[in-house]
């Protein structure tokens, strides 16, 4: 069984494809799957700037498409939800799965509590993957650049190596072990088909709770074949080089030029408020770091 998807909306489909660099709908092939995944993580940022702008979102697939088509990004529910819908419209067999990201915190345990949406594609065999099942995850931030055959073993992509294996906490499900460079330890997902309703409670927590990392820290990620660009607050880490962005102009230029997030729909008042909020958080972080080094 595949996740129920909305009826094909050709204007949305075509606008989304144009943002990914496709002039016309491509065929449902392994080559297309790879090309779409690469384009998504290269052209559309993993981001939650919208939370810092005081916005609220749903995880309805068509809403997720609207966010991306409008020039914004999103986090896993939006990026994978929109991509899954597009893939289904193009003829791929797509499945949603309730998943859980295990962070790098020492006390973080593997979980499948719905803090992540994983998607898989089935019935798409290749010489290297005759079973035809694929993990397609454009929603892990600094995660894979390409789809991964859903097979036990390691998968090398550029400078990074990932591992897939049966999950120890979700019988019949899978475990993704992250590259050591990533901001997470791994991700597990259930084998059953999921719906937005299964993930809505965790989404509401992540977009609004003071305990949410997305609420505490403004962060963006963008992947390409050679590495990852990450912006946390006012610190840009690009291919292991760190730059502190000292001016509002430089910070907004970074959003537009590095992360393809010009925020052209955000007026001057809201842009000023956002910059002041990011700066206050950044200065508090600097003060805490200085205090820690002297104590």
Steps between C-alpha positions, in 0.01 A plus 500: 500500500624851418424818688192672361610806304304801375375496140756634254510880501686577179577869572652410839682202354651703218594794726671262741685331213618838372646581841685168478627584151267284291321657204261206450384205714768226484428125480480286814846344476796435728689778323214743566484399867868583543470826307198619698660415835822684411307801374283516813789507749708734284228754412255497792635560850432305812388788721267622770542876454122514477479407870723796586276721288208403722331292230323169552466220247306183438649179362224448247678392178343773286591764757857371498504535121377858530779591742768362268351639180480845665879506539528374856640179648394297800595213724443127455120493489493769230802396295425128497124552492519722193756279328291188567197670346697605192643151459152350523370743240784393268409133534733375774368266771559699819449423868499722813645358822495618861864548598718634777834679490752412773697812584862524613406567864649240732159419644326477160355158422395352170128562447213497253293767673410691184755780524592415140318402182682238295396406147578196290446413135424143393459308173797675341768237436849565368803280439645603836166483679291220344248511787405850392461659845665834579538733796435852369572754773544867414396599851804416713669837460864401468403151384524310171540672167342209310251216553631184666411143400302357790745220560715408798846647458693821460447771240775746407402840361785742439692549825225336710411140581161387630374163614162329476400201712187348656369712785546366851201694635249480214446137395499479121626856476838648420785688665703771326841551665634848433843599376715616797495855360122529532301680768316180597591146594240324293136455405259207534170459318203269524400271213133599512346764279462837675272799447531869597274427798763263642760782501295808580549497878881490474493770231300730727755444777796565271361824359384651830651347815779690682673161529518461122841539341334681210361758742826539695738526203446638151664248265520437126670226296575452132663194346700444184729226371804623690362596839256699708437869570356564847388829654432505873400841623767724352769233448540353152688170473578427137713197414665520844570876478325711765401862444320729743258725316528839667258714303136475408586543130747211508256278688214555258737463203607164644138384522440600138829399339604191698162357598278626217270662756459868403188546718364732233153470655616637838459876546760737646348511848501123534854477359621747762326310780648170380854641486468649848373170640780300338759753621372493859516120504847505346630747758356292784677197356830689481463617860425147620802364312726769651370425848561128454864558403570716806319290760 
